[in-house]
């Protein structure tokens, strides 16, 4: 393989730039050329393809976002869109592709693989919702951002003796809520994977009050309910002074943590090496800290669960 491409797709995540850097530098180190494809599959279909050099990825390891831009592209879900993308890759002389993104982006990579084009996926999403890998690039940074916000909210919650509902991202996964809630000492953590009753949340708040607790923080994963509605319900059905904070896209930005930079560097490099070995249709990840390559089909069909041990621990510690 003489020339490969790299793109970022779906929601951006801190560390994507470090992964792009690792792809470009490993490929050049190995004697290959690298092309960057702008705006995910949308840019691929439009032929937005530029040559990358060692200098193209200088000074980006510490930057959030993605210098290749990212996009969501409905047209690429169609056979015609995929064929157009394949044509663009061939016209640009690209022989293999690294796709950095989430589960949806991997479906696009799988489609190209099924058309006979070599692809490797690198898990990049703050949601940590991809099975068969330890963590996704960006998750650690997003959790730290959420913890930083929860710590600050706790200061004002304490001063005003209030109850705060903090809604975090994660799409259908509760990992950001679970990790940030556990590390931030939340009184309740609501995640989509574990059904809850709002009455039980209220009972827990009441138990805290009877022990002399003056403030509480409830962390809600966006997939577990609407923070505003939960806050409204608590206001109307309890005597607590309730405020709601929706953290939103702040969780997607900022400099990547050292954990994310190192993970991204490892996985970007690993993805290039897999392509060089003639491997395709797989996700480059780590499992129990060891580099791995897992078939997209396995990734798509393996159910993903939150860490039940951590969830149990969070319940014990927030008794
Ligand atoms: P993420 O990769 O973060 O999960 P999305 O689900 O939005 O984000 O997917 C990103 C992009 O991947 C989509 O906009 C589309 O271009 C492509 N994609 C998603 N699903 C498919 C599919 N089934 N077939 C082909 N391409 C897909
Ligand atoms: O997948 C990352 C993510 O930030 C999710 O946590 C969230 O549900 C979604 O993307 C938000 O998407 P958008 O940036 O299109 O609002």
mmCIF file of C-alpha atoms and ligand atoms in Angstrom:
data_model
loop_
_atom_site.group_PDB
_atom_site.id
_atom_site.type_symbol
_atom_site.label_atom_id
_atom_site.label_comp_id
_atom_site.label_asym_id
_atom_site.label_seq_id
_atom_site.Cartn_x
_atom_site.Cartn_y
_atom_site.Cartn_z
ATOM 1 C CA UNK A 1 0.000 0.000 0.000
ATOM 2 C CA UNK A 2 1.536 3.266 -1.187
ATOM 3 C CA UNK A 3 -1.058 5.889 -0.292
ATOM 4 C CA UNK A 4 -3.744 5.974 2.381
ATOM 5 C CA UNK A 5 -6.459 8.419 3.417
ATOM 6 C CA UNK A 6 -7.756 9.556 6.796
ATOM 7 C CA UNK A 7 -11.030 11.224 7.753
ATOM 8 C CA UNK A 8 -12.934 12.166 10.890
ATOM 9 C CA UNK A 9 -16.705 11.661 10.965
ATOM 10 C CA UNK A 10 -19.728 12.093 13.250
ATOM 11 C CA UNK A 11 -19.463 14.128 16.461
ATOM 12 C CA UNK A 12 -15.968 15.468 17.112
ATOM 13 C CA UNK A 13 -14.117 14.398 20.245
ATOM 14 C CA UNK A 14 -10.993 15.642 22.029
ATOM 15 C CA UNK A 15 -8.063 13.568 20.820
ATOM 16 C CA UNK A 16 -9.182 13.199 17.205
ATOM 17 C CA UNK A 17 -6.356 15.528 16.185
ATOM 18 C CA UNK A 18 -3.838 13.396 18.050
ATOM 19 C CA UNK A 19 -5.175 10.369 16.146
ATOM 20 C CA UNK A 20 -4.900 12.171 12.781
ATOM 21 C CA UNK A 21 -1.330 13.139 13.676
ATOM 22 C CA UNK A 22 -0.473 9.548 14.528
ATOM 23 C CA UNK A 23 -1.966 8.267 11.257
ATOM 24 C CA UNK A 24 -0.072 10.814 9.158
ATOM 25 C CA UNK A 25 3.265 10.431 10.925
ATOM 26 C CA UNK A 26 3.165 6.617 11.091
ATOM 27 C CA UNK A 27 2.259 6.393 7.404
ATOM 28 C CA UNK A 28 5.068 8.742 6.346
ATOM 29 C CA UNK A 29 7.503 6.960 8.676
ATOM 30 C CA UNK A 30 6.516 3.721 6.924
ATOM 31 C CA UNK A 31 7.194 5.207 3.479
ATOM 32 C CA UNK A 32 3.566 5.854 2.476
ATOM 33 C CA UNK A 33 1.805 8.996 1.303
ATOM 34 C CA UNK A 34 -1.219 10.247 3.232
ATOM 35 C CA UNK A 35 -4.237 12.234 2.096
ATOM 36 C CA UNK A 36 -6.548 14.028 4.491
ATOM 37 C CA UNK A 37 -10.237 13.996 3.587
ATOM 38 C CA UNK A 38 -12.219 16.971 4.877
ATOM 39 C CA UNK A 39 -15.715 16.800 6.404
ATOM 40 C CA UNK A 40 -16.090 13.044 6.763
ATOM 41 C CA UNK A 41 -18.056 11.159 4.132
ATOM 42 C CA UNK A 42 -19.550 14.395 2.853
ATOM 43 C CA UNK A 43 -16.076 15.668 1.891
ATOM 44 C CA UNK A 44 -15.202 12.255 0.494
ATOM 45 C CA UNK A 45 -18.190 12.355 -1.847
ATOM 46 C CA UNK A 46 -17.256 15.887 -2.921
ATOM 47 C CA UNK A 47 -13.585 15.030 -3.416
ATOM 48 C CA UNK A 48 -12.324 17.375 -0.670
ATOM 49 C CA UNK A 49 -8.968 15.617 -0.472
ATOM 50 C CA UNK A 50 -5.605 17.213 0.391
ATOM 51 C CA UNK A 51 -2.089 15.825 0.662
ATOM 52 C CA UNK A 52 -0.784 15.696 4.229
ATOM 53 C CA UNK A 53 2.839 16.218 5.244
ATOM 54 C CA UNK A 54 4.693 15.908 8.541
ATOM 55 C CA UNK A 55 4.109 19.658 8.966
ATOM 56 C CA UNK A 56 0.335 19.396 8.317
ATOM 57 C CA UNK A 57 -0.091 17.788 11.714
ATOM 58 C CA UNK A 58 2.402 19.892 13.672
ATOM 59 C CA UNK A 59 1.084 21.657 16.758
ATOM 60 C CA UNK A 60 -2.242 19.780 16.913
ATOM 61 C CA UNK A 61 -1.731 17.034 19.506
ATOM 62 C CA UNK A 62 -2.933 19.410 22.235
ATOM 63 C CA UNK A 63 -5.917 20.806 20.316
ATOM 64 C CA UNK A 64 -9.537 19.688 20.685
ATOM 65 C CA UNK A 65 -11.809 19.349 17.651
ATOM 66 C CA UNK A 66 -10.485 18.049 14.351
ATOM 67 C CA UNK A 67 -8.383 19.890 11.774
ATOM 68 C CA UNK A 68 -10.009 17.701 9.103
ATOM 69 C CA UNK A 69 -13.453 19.024 10.118
ATOM 70 C CA UNK A 70 -16.282 16.552 10.558
ATOM 71 C CA UNK A 71 -19.781 16.105 9.237
ATOM 72 C CA UNK A 72 -22.798 13.881 9.190
ATOM 73 C CA UNK A 73 -23.775 12.788 5.676
ATOM 74 C CA UNK A 74 -27.091 11.034 5.018
ATOM 75 C CA UNK A 75 -26.261 10.427 1.358
ATOM 76 C CA UNK A 76 -23.348 8.169 2.256
ATOM 77 C CA UNK A 77 -25.819 5.732 3.798
ATOM 78 C CA UNK A 78 -27.075 4.954 0.258
ATOM 79 C CA UNK A 79 -25.356 2.554 -2.187
ATOM 80 C CA UNK A 80 -25.017 5.415 -4.716
ATOM 81 C CA UNK A 81 -23.329 7.643 -2.138
ATOM 82 C CA UNK A 82 -20.908 4.868 -1.197
ATOM 83 C CA UNK A 83 -20.042 4.170 -4.854
ATOM 84 C CA UNK A 84 -19.370 7.879 -5.396
ATOM 85 C CA UNK A 85 -17.076 7.894 -2.351
ATOM 86 C CA UNK A 86 -15.255 4.839 -3.663
ATOM 87 C CA UNK A 87 -14.741 6.535 -7.046
ATOM 88 C CA UNK A 88 -13.259 9.607 -5.325
ATOM 89 C CA UNK A 89 -10.837 7.417 -3.381
ATOM 90 C CA UNK A 90 -9.717 5.673 -6.572
ATOM 91 C CA UNK A 91 -9.351 8.958 -8.479
ATOM 92 C CA UNK A 92 -7.116 10.278 -5.666
ATOM 93 C CA UNK A 93 -4.952 7.146 -5.808
ATOM 94 C CA UNK A 94 -5.888 6.190 -2.241
ATOM 95 C CA UNK A 95 -5.594 2.476 -1.470
ATOM 96 C CA UNK A 96 -6.729 2.299 2.164
ATOM 97 C CA UNK A 97 -8.708 4.483 4.573
ATOM 98 C CA UNK A 98 -8.603 5.188 8.310
ATOM 99 C CA UNK A 99 -11.993 6.358 9.628
ATOM 100 C CA UNK A 100 -11.918 8.088 13.020
ATOM 101 C CA UNK A 101 -15.412 8.303 14.508
ATOM 102 C CA UNK A 102 -18.182 6.453 16.239
ATOM 103 C CA UNK A 103 -20.448 3.525 15.483
ATOM 104 C CA UNK A 104 -22.220 5.305 12.600
ATOM 105 C CA UNK A 105 -18.919 6.191 10.961
ATOM 106 C CA UNK A 106 -17.858 2.538 11.237
ATOM 107 C CA UNK A 107 -20.973 1.529 9.270
ATOM 108 C CA UNK A 108 -19.711 3.784 6.472
ATOM 109 C CA UNK A 109 -16.257 2.173 6.720
ATOM 110 C CA UNK A 110 -17.867 -1.269 6.658
ATOM 111 C CA UNK A 111 -19.770 -0.323 3.492
ATOM 112 C CA UNK A 112 -16.498 0.606 1.751
ATOM 113 C CA UNK A 113 -14.894 -2.604 3.019
ATOM 114 C CA UNK A 114 -17.824 -4.589 1.556
ATOM 115 C CA UNK A 115 -17.118 -2.890 -1.801
ATOM 116 C CA UNK A 116 -13.585 -4.273 -1.598
ATOM 117 C CA UNK A 117 -11.867 -1.124 -0.301
ATOM 118 C CA UNK A 118 -9.558 -1.574 2.733
ATOM 119 C CA UNK A 119 -10.755 0.365 5.792
ATOM 120 C CA UNK A 120 -9.865 0.479 9.481
ATOM 121 C CA UNK A 121 -11.931 2.299 12.125
ATOM 122 C CA UNK A 122 -10.562 4.181 15.128
ATOM 123 C CA UNK A 123 -13.098 4.746 17.946
ATOM 124 C CA UNK A 124 -13.434 8.497 18.483
ATOM 125 C CA UNK A 125 -16.477 9.696 20.409
ATOM 126 C CA UNK A 126 -17.036 11.192 23.838
ATOM 127 C CA UNK A 127 -19.918 8.762 24.428
ATOM 128 C CA UNK A 128 -17.789 5.639 25.064
ATOM 129 C CA UNK A 129 -20.616 3.668 23.480
ATOM 130 C CA UNK A 130 -18.532 1.313 21.340
ATOM 131 C CA UNK A 131 -18.215 -2.314 22.459
ATOM 132 C CA UNK A 132 -15.088 -4.473 22.148
ATOM 133 C CA UNK A 133 -12.689 -1.723 23.245
ATOM 134 C CA UNK A 134 -11.613 -0.338 26.619
ATOM 135 C CA UNK A 135 -12.500 3.298 25.924
ATOM 136 C CA UNK A 136 -13.100 5.628 23.017
ATOM 137 C CA UNK A 137 -10.949 8.652 22.229
ATOM 138 C CA UNK A 138 -12.426 11.733 23.904
ATOM 139 C CA UNK A 139 -14.316 9.991 26.691
ATOM 140 C CA UNK A 140 -11.715 10.686 29.375
ATOM 141 C CA UNK A 141 -11.544 14.385 28.493
ATOM 142 C CA UNK A 142 -15.341 14.719 28.418
ATOM 143 C CA UNK A 143 -15.605 13.065 31.835
ATOM 144 C CA UNK A 144 -12.984 15.458 33.231
ATOM 145 C CA UNK A 145 -14.868 18.428 31.774
ATOM 146 C CA UNK A 146 -18.082 17.190 33.387
ATOM 147 C CA UNK A 147 -16.328 16.623 36.731
ATOM 148 C CA UNK A 148 -14.891 20.135 36.625
ATOM 149 C CA UNK A 149 -18.414 21.510 36.074
ATOM 150 C CA UNK A 150 -19.922 19.315 38.819
ATOM 151 C CA UNK A 151 -17.254 20.471 41.301
ATOM 152 C CA UNK A 152 -18.094 24.098 40.542
ATOM 153 C CA UNK A 153 -21.827 23.474 40.730
ATOM 154 C CA UNK A 154 -21.332 21.767 44.084
ATOM 155 C CA UNK A 155 -19.782 24.965 45.482
ATOM 156 C CA UNK A 156 -22.882 26.979 44.718
ATOM 157 C CA UNK A 157 -25.190 24.071 45.649
ATOM 158 C CA UNK A 158 -23.549 24.070 49.099
ATOM 159 C CA UNK A 159 -23.737 27.838 49.535
ATOM 160 C CA UNK A 160 -27.405 28.030 48.601
ATOM 161 C CA UNK A 161 -28.436 24.651 50.025
ATOM 162 C CA UNK A 162 -29.933 23.663 46.700
ATOM 163 C CA UNK A 163 -30.568 20.549 44.663
ATOM 164 C CA UNK A 164 -28.938 20.565 41.229
ATOM 165 C CA UNK A 165 -29.777 18.427 38.244
ATOM 166 C CA UNK A 166 -26.804 18.242 35.885
ATOM 167 C CA UNK A 167 -27.510 16.784 32.448
ATOM 168 C CA UNK A 168 -24.546 15.328 30.587
ATOM 169 C CA UNK A 169 -24.173 13.963 27.046
ATOM 170 C CA UNK A 170 -23.714 10.358 25.967
ATOM 171 C CA UNK A 171 -26.490 9.766 23.446
ATOM 172 C CA UNK A 172 -27.908 6.337 24.445
ATOM 173 C CA UNK A 173 -25.023 5.500 26.770
ATOM 174 C CA UNK A 174 -24.698 6.405 30.440
ATOM 175 C CA UNK A 175 -20.915 6.233 30.719
ATOM 176 C CA UNK A 176 -20.201 9.962 30.982
ATOM 177 C CA UNK A 177 -22.899 10.289 33.658
ATOM 178 C CA UNK A 178 -21.662 7.237 35.555
ATOM 179 C CA UNK A 179 -17.987 8.179 35.577
ATOM 180 C CA UNK A 180 -18.527 11.901 36.172
ATOM 181 C CA UNK A 181 -21.212 11.212 38.769
ATOM 182 C CA UNK A 182 -19.040 8.738 40.653
ATOM 183 C CA UNK A 183 -15.957 10.948 40.536
ATOM 184 C CA UNK A 184 -17.995 14.065 41.356
ATOM 185 C CA UNK A 185 -19.702 12.452 44.354
ATOM 186 C CA UNK A 186 -23.220 12.793 42.914
ATOM 187 C CA UNK A 187 -26.083 11.797 45.197
ATOM 188 C CA UNK A 188 -27.963 10.153 42.297
ATOM 189 C CA UNK A 189 -26.847 9.035 38.852
ATOM 190 C CA UNK A 190 -29.509 8.345 36.230
ATOM 191 C CA UNK A 191 -28.402 6.354 33.186
ATOM 192 C CA UNK A 192 -30.438 4.871 30.333
ATOM 193 C CA UNK A 193 -29.194 1.338 30.922
ATOM 194 C CA UNK A 194 -30.664 1.153 34.437
ATOM 195 C CA UNK A 195 -34.406 1.893 34.808
ATOM 196 C CA UNK A 196 -35.256 4.260 37.653
ATOM 197 C CA UNK A 197 -38.334 5.722 39.285
ATOM 198 C CA UNK A 198 -38.353 9.432 40.047
ATOM 199 C CA UNK A 199 -40.111 8.627 43.350
ATOM 200 C CA UNK A 200 -37.033 6.661 44.389
ATOM 201 C CA UNK A 201 -34.818 9.630 43.542
ATOM 202 C CA UNK A 202 -37.030 11.804 45.764
ATOM 203 C CA UNK A 203 -36.947 9.240 48.586
ATOM 204 C CA UNK A 204 -33.165 9.285 48.431
ATOM 205 C CA UNK A 205 -33.107 13.084 48.581
ATOM 206 C CA UNK A 206 -35.446 12.935 51.586
ATOM 207 C CA UNK A 207 -33.218 10.407 53.339
ATOM 208 C CA UNK A 208 -30.271 12.768 52.833
ATOM 209 C CA UNK A 209 -32.229 15.676 54.296
ATOM 210 C CA UNK A 210 -33.214 13.648 57.345
ATOM 211 C CA UNK A 211 -29.494 13.055 57.955
ATOM 212 C CA UNK A 212 -28.850 16.787 57.798
ATOM 213 C CA UNK A 213 -27.792 17.023 54.141
ATOM 214 C CA UNK A 214 -28.393 20.508 52.768
ATOM 215 C CA UNK A 215 -27.614 20.078 49.073
ATOM 216 C CA UNK A 216 -27.630 17.361 46.419
ATOM 217 C CA UNK A 217 -26.417 16.772 42.904
ATOM 218 C CA UNK A 218 -28.266 14.494 40.500
ATOM 219 C CA UNK A 219 -26.362 13.637 37.330
ATOM 220 C CA UNK A 220 -28.628 12.668 34.430
ATOM 221 C CA UNK A 221 -27.395 11.103 31.206
ATOM 222 C CA UNK A 222 -29.242 12.695 28.286
ATOM 223 C CA UNK A 223 -30.436 9.216 27.276
ATOM 224 C CA UNK A 224 -32.051 8.708 30.690
ATOM 225 C CA UNK A 225 -34.355 11.693 30.556
ATOM 226 C CA UNK A 226 -34.635 15.410 30.057
ATOM 227 C CA UNK A 227 -32.841 17.261 32.855
ATOM 228 C CA UNK A 228 -35.177 20.257 32.569
ATOM 229 C CA UNK A 229 -38.265 18.069 32.962
ATOM 230 C CA UNK A 230 -36.740 16.156 35.852
ATOM 231 C CA UNK A 231 -35.841 19.445 37.560
ATOM 232 C CA UNK A 232 -39.348 20.781 36.961
ATOM 233 C CA UNK A 233 -40.883 17.626 38.444
ATOM 234 C CA UNK A 234 -38.659 17.803 41.508
ATOM 235 C CA UNK A 235 -39.526 21.480 41.993
ATOM 236 C CA UNK A 236 -43.231 20.759 41.817
ATOM 237 C CA UNK A 237 -43.253 17.612 43.952
ATOM 238 C CA UNK A 238 -40.711 18.443 46.681
ATOM 239 C CA UNK A 239 -39.867 21.400 48.831
ATOM 240 C CA UNK A 240 -36.332 21.565 47.431
ATOM 241 C CA UNK A 241 -34.885 24.610 45.714
ATOM 242 C CA UNK A 242 -33.940 23.017 42.392
ATOM 243 C CA UNK A 243 -31.733 24.282 39.572
ATOM 244 C CA UNK A 244 -30.842 22.560 36.311
ATOM 245 C CA UNK A 245 -27.613 22.761 34.306
ATOM 246 C CA UNK A 246 -27.343 21.188 30.866
ATOM 247 C CA UNK A 247 -23.623 20.899 30.140
ATOM 248 C CA UNK A 248 -24.025 20.435 26.372
ATOM 249 C CA UNK A 249 -21.247 20.823 23.829
ATOM 250 C CA UNK A 250 -18.699 22.085 26.339
ATOM 251 C CA UNK A 251 -18.109 18.341 26.842
ATOM 252 C CA UNK A 252 -16.945 17.934 23.244
ATOM 253 C CA UNK A 253 -14.256 20.618 23.303
ATOM 254 C CA UNK A 254 -11.036 21.527 25.049
ATOM 255 C CA UNK A 255 -7.522 20.129 25.041
ATOM 256 C CA UNK A 256 -7.482 16.330 25.217
ATOM 257 C CA UNK A 257 -6.323 14.744 28.469
ATOM 258 C CA UNK A 258 -3.020 12.856 28.516
ATOM 259 C CA UNK A 259 -5.027 9.611 28.522
ATOM 260 C CA UNK A 260 -6.828 10.585 25.321
ATOM 261 C CA UNK A 261 -3.653 11.851 23.625
ATOM 262 C CA UNK A 262 -1.841 8.603 24.354
ATOM 263 C CA UNK A 263 -4.788 6.410 23.362
ATOM 264 C CA UNK A 264 -5.238 8.387 20.121
ATOM 265 C CA UNK A 265 -1.522 8.188 19.323
ATOM 266 C CA UNK A 266 -1.528 4.426 19.844
ATOM 267 C CA UNK A 267 -4.714 3.766 17.872
ATOM 268 C CA UNK A 268 -3.871 6.060 14.938
ATOM 269 C CA UNK A 269 -0.534 4.330 14.548
ATOM 270 C CA UNK A 270 -2.074 0.868 15.038
ATOM 271 C CA UNK A 271 -4.660 1.560 12.319
ATOM 272 C CA UNK A 272 -1.932 2.351 9.767
ATOM 273 C CA UNK A 273 -0.002 -0.780 10.689
ATOM 274 C CA UNK A 274 -3.149 -2.899 10.264
ATOM 275 C CA UNK A 275 -3.703 -1.493 6.755
ATOM 276 C CA UNK A 276 -0.054 -2.182 5.913
ATOM 277 C CA UNK A 277 -0.562 -5.799 7.012
ATOM 278 C CA UNK A 278 -3.461 -6.080 4.562
ATOM 279 C CA UNK A 279 -6.124 -6.106 7.285
ATOM 280 C CA UNK A 280 -9.507 -4.435 6.608
ATOM 281 C CA UNK A 281 -13.037 -4.191 7.992
ATOM 282 C CA UNK A 282 -11.882 -3.937 11.590
ATOM 283 C CA UNK A 283 -11.781 -1.479 14.470
ATOM 284 C CA UNK A 284 -8.375 -0.689 15.982
ATOM 285 C CA UNK A 285 -8.758 -0.519 19.744
ATOM 286 C CA UNK A 286 -7.348 -1.603 23.047
ATOM 287 C CA UNK A 287 -8.781 -4.435 25.133
ATOM 288 C CA UNK A 288 -7.456 -4.767 28.664
ATOM 289 C CA UNK A 289 -4.747 -2.308 27.631
ATOM 290 C CA UNK A 290 -3.517 -4.414 24.705
ATOM 291 C CA UNK A 291 -3.836 -3.283 21.068
ATOM 292 C CA UNK A 292 -6.562 -5.230 19.272
ATOM 293 C CA UNK A 293 -8.367 -5.428 15.936
ATOM 294 C CA UNK A 294 -12.032 -6.443 16.030
ATOM 295 C CA UNK A 295 -14.312 -7.096 13.016
ATOM 296 C CA UNK A 296 -16.855 -4.321 12.471
ATOM 297 C CA UNK A 297 -19.541 -7.045 12.373
ATOM 298 C CA UNK A 298 -18.573 -8.105 15.886
ATOM 299 C CA UNK A 299 -18.555 -4.489 17.061
ATOM 300 C CA UNK A 300 -22.038 -3.967 15.615
ATOM 301 C CA UNK A 301 -23.547 -7.094 17.140
ATOM 302 C CA UNK A 302 -21.934 -7.100 20.583
ATOM 303 C CA UNK A 303 -24.223 -5.596 23.221
ATOM 304 C CA UNK A 304 -22.629 -2.808 25.164
ATOM 305 C CA UNK A 305 -23.236 -2.488 28.891
ATOM 306 C CA UNK A 306 -22.118 0.119 31.375
ATOM 307 C CA UNK A 307 -19.685 -1.034 34.050
ATOM 308 C CA UNK A 308 -22.118 -2.664 36.493
ATOM 309 C CA UNK A 309 -19.466 -2.835 39.208
ATOM 310 C CA UNK A 310 -18.933 0.925 39.039
ATOM 311 C CA UNK A 311 -22.671 1.560 39.001
ATOM 312 C CA UNK A 312 -23.071 -0.617 42.103
ATOM 313 C CA UNK A 313 -20.213 1.206 43.783
ATOM 314 C CA UNK A 314 -21.749 4.608 43.000
ATOM 315 C CA UNK A 315 -24.991 3.479 44.674
ATOM 316 C CA UNK A 316 -23.136 2.331 47.790
ATOM 317 C CA UNK A 317 -21.038 5.490 48.088
ATOM 318 C CA UNK A 318 -24.001 7.834 47.611
ATOM 319 C CA UNK A 319 -26.180 6.059 50.181
HETATM 320 P P1 LIG B 1 -20.925 8.556 14.928
HETATM 321 O O1 LIG B 1 -19.910 8.061 13.957
HETATM 322 O O2 LIG B 1 -20.351 9.495 15.943
HETATM 323 O O3 LIG B 1 -21.741 7.433 15.530
HETATM 324 P P2 LIG B 1 -23.182 9.212 13.185
HETATM 325 O O4 LIG B 1 -24.054 8.099 13.665
HETATM 326 O O5 LIG B 1 -23.819 10.552 13.003
HETATM 327 O O6 LIG B 1 -21.931 9.503 14.136
HETATM 328 O O7 LIG B 1 -22.543 8.727 11.804
HETATM 329 C C1 LIG B 1 -21.613 9.546 11.126
HETATM 330 C C2 LIG B 1 -21.765 9.354 9.652
HETATM 331 O O8 LIG B 1 -21.431 7.995 9.295
HETATM 332 C C3 LIG B 1 -23.171 9.535 9.082
HETATM 333 O O9 LIG B 1 -23.520 10.888 8.896
HETATM 334 C C4 LIG B 1 -23.042 8.827 7.750
HETATM 335 O O10 LIG B 1 -22.350 9.623 6.811
HETATM 336 C C5 LIG B 1 -22.161 7.635 8.125
HETATM 337 N N1 LIG B 1 -23.023 6.487 8.408
HETATM 338 C C6 LIG B 1 -23.782 6.267 9.505
HETATM 339 N N2 LIG B 1 -24.501 5.124 9.382
HETATM 340 C C7 LIG B 1 -24.182 4.618 8.182
HETATM 341 C C8 LIG B 1 -24.601 3.448 7.449
HETATM 342 N N3 LIG B 1 -25.489 2.596 7.950
HETATM 343 N N4 LIG B 1 -24.048 3.251 6.228
HETATM 344 C C9 LIG B 1 -23.157 4.113 5.713
HETATM 345 N N5 LIG B 1 -22.735 5.223 6.332
HETATM 346 C C10 LIG B 1 -23.236 5.478 7.550
HETATM 347 O O1 LIG B 2 -22.000 11.519 19.872
HETATM 348 C C1 LIG B 2 -21.499 12.657 20.520
HETATM 349 C C2 LIG B 2 -22.629 13.570 20.934
HETATM 350 O O2 LIG B 2 -22.090 14.713 21.558
HETATM 351 C C3 LIG B 2 -23.697 12.927 21.824
HETATM 352 O O3 LIG B 2 -23.273 12.823 23.175
HETATM 353 C C4 LIG B 2 -24.861 13.859 21.614
HETATM 354 O O4 LIG B 2 -26.089 13.182 21.838
HETATM 355 C C5 LIG B 2 -24.710 14.253 20.167
HETATM 356 O O5 LIG B 2 -23.363 13.991 19.787
HETATM 357 C C6 LIG B 2 -25.014 15.704 19.894
HETATM 358 O O6 LIG B 2 -24.976 15.894 18.533
HETATM 359 P P1 LIG B 2 -24.928 17.349 17.863
HETATM 360 O O7 LIG B 2 -23.536 17.862 17.972
HETATM 361 O O8 LIG B 2 -25.327 17.088 16.457
HETATM 362 O O9 LIG B 2 -25.890 18.209 18.621
#
